[in-house]
PDB file of C-alpha atoms in Angstrom:
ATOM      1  CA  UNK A   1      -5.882 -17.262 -56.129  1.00 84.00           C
ATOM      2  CA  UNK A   2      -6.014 -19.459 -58.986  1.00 90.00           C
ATOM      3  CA  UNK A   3      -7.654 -16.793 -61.039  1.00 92.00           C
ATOM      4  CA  UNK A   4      -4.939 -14.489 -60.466  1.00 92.00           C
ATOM      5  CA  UNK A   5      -2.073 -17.144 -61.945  1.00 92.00           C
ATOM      6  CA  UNK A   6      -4.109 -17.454 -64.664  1.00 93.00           C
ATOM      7  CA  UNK A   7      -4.422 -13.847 -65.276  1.00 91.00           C
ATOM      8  CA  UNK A   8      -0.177 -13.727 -65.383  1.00 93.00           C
ATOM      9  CA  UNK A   9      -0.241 -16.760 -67.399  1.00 93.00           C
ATOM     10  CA  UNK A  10      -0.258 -15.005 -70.592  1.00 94.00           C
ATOM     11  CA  UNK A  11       1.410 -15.802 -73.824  1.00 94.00           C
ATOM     12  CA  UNK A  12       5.305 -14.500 -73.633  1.00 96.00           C
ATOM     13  CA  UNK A  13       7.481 -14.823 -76.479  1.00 95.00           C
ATOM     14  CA  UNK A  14      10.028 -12.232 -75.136  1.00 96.00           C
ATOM     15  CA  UNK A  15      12.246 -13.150 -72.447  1.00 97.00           C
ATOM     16  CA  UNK A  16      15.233 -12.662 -70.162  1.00 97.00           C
ATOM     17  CA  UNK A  17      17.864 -14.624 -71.247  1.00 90.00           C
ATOM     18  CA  UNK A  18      20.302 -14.024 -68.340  1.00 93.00           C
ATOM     19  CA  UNK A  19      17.405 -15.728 -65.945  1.00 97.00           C
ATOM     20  CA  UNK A  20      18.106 -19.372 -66.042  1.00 96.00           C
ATOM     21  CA  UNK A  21      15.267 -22.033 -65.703  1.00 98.00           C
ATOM     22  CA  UNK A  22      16.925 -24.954 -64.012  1.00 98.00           C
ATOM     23  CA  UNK A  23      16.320 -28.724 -64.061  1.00 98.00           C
ATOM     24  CA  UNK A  24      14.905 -29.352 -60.984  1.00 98.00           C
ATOM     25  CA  UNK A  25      12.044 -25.952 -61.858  1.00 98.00           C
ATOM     26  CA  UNK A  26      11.390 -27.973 -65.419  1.00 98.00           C
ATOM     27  CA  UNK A  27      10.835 -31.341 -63.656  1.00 98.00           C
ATOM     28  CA  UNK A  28       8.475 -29.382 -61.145  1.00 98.00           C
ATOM     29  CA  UNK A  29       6.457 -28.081 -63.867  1.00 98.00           C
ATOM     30  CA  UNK A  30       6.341 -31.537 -65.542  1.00 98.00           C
ATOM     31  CA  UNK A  31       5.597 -32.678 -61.746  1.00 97.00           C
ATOM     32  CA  UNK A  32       1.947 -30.387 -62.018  1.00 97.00           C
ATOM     33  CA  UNK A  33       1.645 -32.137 -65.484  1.00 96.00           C
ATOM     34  CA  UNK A  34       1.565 -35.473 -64.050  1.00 94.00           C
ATOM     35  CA  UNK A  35      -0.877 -35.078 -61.384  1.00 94.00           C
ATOM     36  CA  UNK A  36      -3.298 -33.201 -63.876  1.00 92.00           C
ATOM     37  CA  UNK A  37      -6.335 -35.071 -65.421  1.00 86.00           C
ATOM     38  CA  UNK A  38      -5.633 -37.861 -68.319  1.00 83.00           C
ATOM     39  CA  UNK A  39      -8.390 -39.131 -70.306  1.00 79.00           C
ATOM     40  CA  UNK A  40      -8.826 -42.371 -69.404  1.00 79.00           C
ATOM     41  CA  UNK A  41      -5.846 -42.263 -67.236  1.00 81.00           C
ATOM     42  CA  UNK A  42      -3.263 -43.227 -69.865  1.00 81.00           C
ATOM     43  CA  UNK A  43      -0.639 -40.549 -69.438  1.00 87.00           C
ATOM     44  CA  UNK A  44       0.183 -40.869 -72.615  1.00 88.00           C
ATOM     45  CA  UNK A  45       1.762 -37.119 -72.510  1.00 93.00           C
ATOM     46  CA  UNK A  46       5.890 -37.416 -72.469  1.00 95.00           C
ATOM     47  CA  UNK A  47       8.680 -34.474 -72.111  1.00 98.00           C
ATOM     48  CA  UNK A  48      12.021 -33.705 -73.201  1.00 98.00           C
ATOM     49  CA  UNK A  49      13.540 -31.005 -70.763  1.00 98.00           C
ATOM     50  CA  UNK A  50      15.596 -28.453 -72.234  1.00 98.00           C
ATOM     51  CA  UNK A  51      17.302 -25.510 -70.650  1.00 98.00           C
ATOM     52  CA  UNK A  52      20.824 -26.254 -72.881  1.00 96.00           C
ATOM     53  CA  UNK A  53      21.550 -22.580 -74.604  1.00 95.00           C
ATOM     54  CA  UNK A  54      22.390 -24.173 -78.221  1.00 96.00           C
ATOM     55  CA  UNK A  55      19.780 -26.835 -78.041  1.00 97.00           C
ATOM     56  CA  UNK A  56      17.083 -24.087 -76.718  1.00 97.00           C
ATOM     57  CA  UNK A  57      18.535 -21.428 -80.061  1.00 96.00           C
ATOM     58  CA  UNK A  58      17.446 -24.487 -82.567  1.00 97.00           C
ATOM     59  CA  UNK A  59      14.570 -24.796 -81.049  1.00 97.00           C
ATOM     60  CA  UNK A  60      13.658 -21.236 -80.932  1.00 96.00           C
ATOM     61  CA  UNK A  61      15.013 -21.285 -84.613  1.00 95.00           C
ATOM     62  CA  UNK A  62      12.290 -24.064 -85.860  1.00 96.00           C
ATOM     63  CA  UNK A  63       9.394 -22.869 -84.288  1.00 95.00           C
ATOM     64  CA  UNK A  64       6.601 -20.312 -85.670  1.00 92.00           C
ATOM     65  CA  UNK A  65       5.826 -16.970 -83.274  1.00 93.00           C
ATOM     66  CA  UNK A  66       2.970 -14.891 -83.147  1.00 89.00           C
ATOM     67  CA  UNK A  67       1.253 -15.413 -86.209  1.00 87.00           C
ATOM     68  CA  UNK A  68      -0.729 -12.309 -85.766  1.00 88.00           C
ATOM     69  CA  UNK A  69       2.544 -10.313 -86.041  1.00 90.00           C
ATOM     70  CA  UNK A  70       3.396 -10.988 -89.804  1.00 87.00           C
ATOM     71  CA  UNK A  71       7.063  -8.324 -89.500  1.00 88.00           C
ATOM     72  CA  UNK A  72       7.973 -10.176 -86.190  1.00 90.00           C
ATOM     73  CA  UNK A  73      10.017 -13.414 -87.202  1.00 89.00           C
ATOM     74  CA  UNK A  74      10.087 -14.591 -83.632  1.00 92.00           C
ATOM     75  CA  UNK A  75      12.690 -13.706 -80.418  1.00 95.00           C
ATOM     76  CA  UNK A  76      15.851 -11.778 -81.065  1.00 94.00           C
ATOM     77  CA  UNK A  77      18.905 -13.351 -80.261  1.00 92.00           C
ATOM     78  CA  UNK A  78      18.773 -11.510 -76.620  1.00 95.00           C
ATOM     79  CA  UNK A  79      15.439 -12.189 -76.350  1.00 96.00           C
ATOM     80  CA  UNK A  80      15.065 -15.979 -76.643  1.00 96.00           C
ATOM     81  CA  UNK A  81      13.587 -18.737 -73.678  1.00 97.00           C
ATOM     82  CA  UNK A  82      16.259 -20.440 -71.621  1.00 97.00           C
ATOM     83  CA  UNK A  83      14.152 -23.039 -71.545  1.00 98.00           C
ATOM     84  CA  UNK A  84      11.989 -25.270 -73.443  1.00 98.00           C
ATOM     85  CA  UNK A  85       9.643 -27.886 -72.327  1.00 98.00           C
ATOM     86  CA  UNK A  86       8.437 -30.508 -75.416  1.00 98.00           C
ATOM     87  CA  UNK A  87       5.517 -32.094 -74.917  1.00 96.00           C
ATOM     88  CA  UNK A  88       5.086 -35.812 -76.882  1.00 95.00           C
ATOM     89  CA  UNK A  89       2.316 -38.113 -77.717  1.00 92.00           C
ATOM     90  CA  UNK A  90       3.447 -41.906 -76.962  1.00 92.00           C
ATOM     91  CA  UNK A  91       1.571 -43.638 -80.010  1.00 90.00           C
ATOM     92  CA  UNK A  92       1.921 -46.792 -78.054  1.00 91.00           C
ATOM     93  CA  UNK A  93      -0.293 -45.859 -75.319  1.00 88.00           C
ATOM     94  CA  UNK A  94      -3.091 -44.694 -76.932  1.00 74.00           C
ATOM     95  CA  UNK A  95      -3.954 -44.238 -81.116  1.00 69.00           C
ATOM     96  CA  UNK A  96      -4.751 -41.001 -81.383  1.00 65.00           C
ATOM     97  CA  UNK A  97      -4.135 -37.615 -79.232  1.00 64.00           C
ATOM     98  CA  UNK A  98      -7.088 -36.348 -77.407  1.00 66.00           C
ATOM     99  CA  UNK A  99      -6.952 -32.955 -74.760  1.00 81.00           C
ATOM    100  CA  UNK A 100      -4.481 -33.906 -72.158  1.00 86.00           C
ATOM    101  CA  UNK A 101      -1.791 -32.435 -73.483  1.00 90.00           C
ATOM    102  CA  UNK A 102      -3.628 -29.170 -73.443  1.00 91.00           C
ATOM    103  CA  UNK A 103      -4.369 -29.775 -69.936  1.00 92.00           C
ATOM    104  CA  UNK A 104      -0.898 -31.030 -69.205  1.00 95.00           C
ATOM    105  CA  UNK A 105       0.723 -28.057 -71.247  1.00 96.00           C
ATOM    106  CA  UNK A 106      -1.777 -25.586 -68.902  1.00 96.00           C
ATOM    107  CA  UNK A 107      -0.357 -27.057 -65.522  1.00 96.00           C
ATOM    108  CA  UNK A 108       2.767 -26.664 -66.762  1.00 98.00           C
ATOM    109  CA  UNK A 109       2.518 -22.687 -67.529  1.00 98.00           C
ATOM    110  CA  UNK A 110       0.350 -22.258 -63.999  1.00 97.00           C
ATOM    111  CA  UNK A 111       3.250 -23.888 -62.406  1.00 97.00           C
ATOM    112  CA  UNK A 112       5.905 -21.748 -64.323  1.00 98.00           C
ATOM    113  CA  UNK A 113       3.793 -18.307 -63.369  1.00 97.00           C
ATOM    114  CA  UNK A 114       3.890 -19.503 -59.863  1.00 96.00           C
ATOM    115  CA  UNK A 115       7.547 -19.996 -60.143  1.00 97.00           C
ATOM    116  CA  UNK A 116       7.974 -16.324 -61.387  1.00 97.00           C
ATOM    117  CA  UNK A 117       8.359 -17.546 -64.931  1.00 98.00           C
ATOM    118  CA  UNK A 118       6.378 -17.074 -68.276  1.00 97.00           C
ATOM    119  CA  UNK A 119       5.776 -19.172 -71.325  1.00 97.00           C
ATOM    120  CA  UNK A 120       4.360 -19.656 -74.533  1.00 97.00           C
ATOM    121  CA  UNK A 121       2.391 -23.033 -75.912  1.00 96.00           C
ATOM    122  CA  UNK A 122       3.660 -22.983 -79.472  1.00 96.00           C
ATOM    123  CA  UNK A 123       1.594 -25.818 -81.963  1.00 92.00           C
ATOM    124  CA  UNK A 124       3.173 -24.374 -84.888  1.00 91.00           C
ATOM    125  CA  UNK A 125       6.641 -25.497 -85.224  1.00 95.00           C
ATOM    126  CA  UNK A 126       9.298 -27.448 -87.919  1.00 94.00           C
ATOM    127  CA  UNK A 127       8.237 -30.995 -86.393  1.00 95.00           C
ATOM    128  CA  UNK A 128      10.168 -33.062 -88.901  1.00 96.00           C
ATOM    129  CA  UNK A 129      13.040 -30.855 -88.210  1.00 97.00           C
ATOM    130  CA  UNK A 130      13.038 -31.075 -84.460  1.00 97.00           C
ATOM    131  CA  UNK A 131      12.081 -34.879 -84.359  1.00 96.00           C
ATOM    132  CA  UNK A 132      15.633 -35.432 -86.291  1.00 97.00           C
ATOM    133  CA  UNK A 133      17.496 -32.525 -84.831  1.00 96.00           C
ATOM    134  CA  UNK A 134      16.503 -34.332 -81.479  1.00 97.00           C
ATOM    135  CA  UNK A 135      16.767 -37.857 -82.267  1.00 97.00           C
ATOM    136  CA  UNK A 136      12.858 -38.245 -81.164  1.00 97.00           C
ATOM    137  CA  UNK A 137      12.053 -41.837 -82.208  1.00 96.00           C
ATOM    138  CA  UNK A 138       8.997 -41.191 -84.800  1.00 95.00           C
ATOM    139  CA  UNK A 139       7.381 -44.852 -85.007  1.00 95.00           C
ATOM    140  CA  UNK A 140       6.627 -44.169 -81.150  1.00 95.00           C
ATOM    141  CA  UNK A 141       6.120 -40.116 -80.805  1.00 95.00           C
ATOM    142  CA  UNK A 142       4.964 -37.132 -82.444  1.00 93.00           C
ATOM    143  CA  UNK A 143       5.051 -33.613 -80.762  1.00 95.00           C
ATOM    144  CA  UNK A 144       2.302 -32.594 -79.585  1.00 94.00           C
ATOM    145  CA  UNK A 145       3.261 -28.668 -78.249  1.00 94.00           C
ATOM    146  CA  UNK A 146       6.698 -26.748 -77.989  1.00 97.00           C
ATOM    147  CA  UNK A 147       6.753 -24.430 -74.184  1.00 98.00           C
ATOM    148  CA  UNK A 148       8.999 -21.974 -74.463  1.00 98.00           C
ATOM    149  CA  UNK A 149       9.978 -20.788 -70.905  1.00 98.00           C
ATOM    150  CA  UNK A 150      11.845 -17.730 -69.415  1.00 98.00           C
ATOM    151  CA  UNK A 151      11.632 -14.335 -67.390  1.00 98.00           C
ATOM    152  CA  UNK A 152       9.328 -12.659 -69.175  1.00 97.00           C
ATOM    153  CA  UNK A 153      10.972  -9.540 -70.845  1.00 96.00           C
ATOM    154  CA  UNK A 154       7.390  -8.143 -72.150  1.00 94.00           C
ATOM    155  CA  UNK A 155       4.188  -6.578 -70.789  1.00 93.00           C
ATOM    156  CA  UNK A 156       1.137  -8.112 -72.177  1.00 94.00           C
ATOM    157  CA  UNK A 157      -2.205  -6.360 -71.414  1.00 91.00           C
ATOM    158  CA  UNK A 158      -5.665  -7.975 -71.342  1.00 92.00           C
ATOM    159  CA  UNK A 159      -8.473  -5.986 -72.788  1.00 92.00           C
ATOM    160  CA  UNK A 160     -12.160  -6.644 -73.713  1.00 90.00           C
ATOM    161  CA  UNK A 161     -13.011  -6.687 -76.834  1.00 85.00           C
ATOM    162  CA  UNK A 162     -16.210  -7.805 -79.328  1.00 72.00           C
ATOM    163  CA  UNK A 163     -14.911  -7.229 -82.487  1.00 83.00           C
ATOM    164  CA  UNK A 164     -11.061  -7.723 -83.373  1.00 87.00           C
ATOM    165  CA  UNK A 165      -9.537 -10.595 -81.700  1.00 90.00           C
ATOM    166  CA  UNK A 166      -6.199 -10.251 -83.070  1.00 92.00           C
ATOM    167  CA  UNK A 167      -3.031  -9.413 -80.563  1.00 93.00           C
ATOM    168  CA  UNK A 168      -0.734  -7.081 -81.537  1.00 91.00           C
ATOM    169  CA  UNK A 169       1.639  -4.472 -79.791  1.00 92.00           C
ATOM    170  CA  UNK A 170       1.464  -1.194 -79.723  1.00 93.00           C
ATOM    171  CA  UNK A 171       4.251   1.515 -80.408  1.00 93.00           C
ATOM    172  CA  UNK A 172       5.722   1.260 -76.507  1.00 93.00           C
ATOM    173  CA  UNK A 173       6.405  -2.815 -77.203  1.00 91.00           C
ATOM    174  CA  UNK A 174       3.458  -3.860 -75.452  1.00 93.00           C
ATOM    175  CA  UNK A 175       1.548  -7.032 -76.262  1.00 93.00           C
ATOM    176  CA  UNK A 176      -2.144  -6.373 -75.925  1.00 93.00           C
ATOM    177  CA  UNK A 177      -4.685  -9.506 -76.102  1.00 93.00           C
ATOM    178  CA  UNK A 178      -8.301  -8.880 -76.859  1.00 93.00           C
ATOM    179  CA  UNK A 179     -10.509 -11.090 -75.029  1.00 94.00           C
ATOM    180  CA  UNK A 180     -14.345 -11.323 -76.262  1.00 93.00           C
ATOM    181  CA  UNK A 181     -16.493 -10.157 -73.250  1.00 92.00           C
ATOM    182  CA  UNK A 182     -17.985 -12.845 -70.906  1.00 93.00           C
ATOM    183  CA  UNK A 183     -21.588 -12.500 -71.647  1.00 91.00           C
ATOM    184  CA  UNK A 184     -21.106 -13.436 -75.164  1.00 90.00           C
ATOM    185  CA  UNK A 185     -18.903 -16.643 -74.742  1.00 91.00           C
ATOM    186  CA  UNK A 186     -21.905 -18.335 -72.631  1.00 94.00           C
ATOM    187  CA  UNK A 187     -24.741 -18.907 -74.903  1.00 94.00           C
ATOM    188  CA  UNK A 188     -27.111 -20.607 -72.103  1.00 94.00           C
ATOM    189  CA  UNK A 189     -27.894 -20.369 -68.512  1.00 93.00           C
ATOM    190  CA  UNK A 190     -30.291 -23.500 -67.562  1.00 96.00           C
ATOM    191  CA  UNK A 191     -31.102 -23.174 -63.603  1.00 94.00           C
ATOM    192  CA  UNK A 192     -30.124 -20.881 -60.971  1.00 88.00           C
TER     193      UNK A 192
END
């Protein structure tokens, strides 16, 4: 069931690293990005494919992990994505970036979960940095989200919570994510 992938979909920022995410899986997950909803239809959503070991390491180097954590700098050397997925805005297409690449970057993870993979949306990253590192022509894109992708090599655990929001791992290495309970995200019922 749908709910179920999106259960698994969490956010991993630990992975495998001797699981490799080939170029035919990333062009699948891009694939589930293309047929997703566009506003207005403009697909105006791009991606650079990445499962190169030295150009995946720069990425992983100018990119910002789990703010939440403040003593966790990001994935340890044997810990870092074999793949990266980069998701642009073509300024060309349309002036200014709406939602699709949220929904684009969301069909990409669902696809990656059903694939046996994991991933993390990063939106905090070195964009200047990777625009140049990667020769990403600036007059016509900006970068919109960084997915890392991988095996996951962590256990993330959902749990209800009202009060603290903030992720954080406990003394076993395990990720935990508070969620606020259902009842107080929707405000109104109208009907039956």
């Amino acid at each position: 069931m749908l709910k179920d992938l999106i259960i698994k979909n969490r956010s991993y920022r630990r992975f495998d690293p001797t699981v490799h995410v080939t170029m035919n899986e990333l062009s699948e997950m891009c694939e589930a990005a293309r047929l997703s909803g566009y506003g207005m239809n403009i697909q105006s959503t791009k991606y650079i494919l990445i499962n190169d070991s030295k150009t995946c390491k720069l990425i992983t180097e100018n990119c910002v992990w789990a703010g939440y954590l403040t003593d966790w700098q990001g994935p340890a050397e044997n810990e870092q994505p074999s793949a990266y997925i980069m998701l642009l805005f073509d300024k060309t297409l349309k002036k200014q970036s709406q939602h699709s690449e949220g929904i684009a970057a969301q069909s990409i993870l669902l696809t990656a979960v059903e694939m046996g993979y994991g991933g993390c949306i990063i939106g905090s990253c070195k964009r200047q940095a990777l625009m140049e590192a990667l020769a990403i022509d600036a007059e016509r894109y900006e970068i919109a989200f960084v997915i890392a992708l991988g095996k996951p090599a962590e256990t993330v655990i959902l749990e209800e919570s009202a009060d603290d929001i903030k992720y954080y791992r406990d003394e076993n290495g395990c990720h935990h994510v508070p969620k606020r309970p259902l009842n107080e995200l929707i405000i109104r019922k109208i009907g039956e």
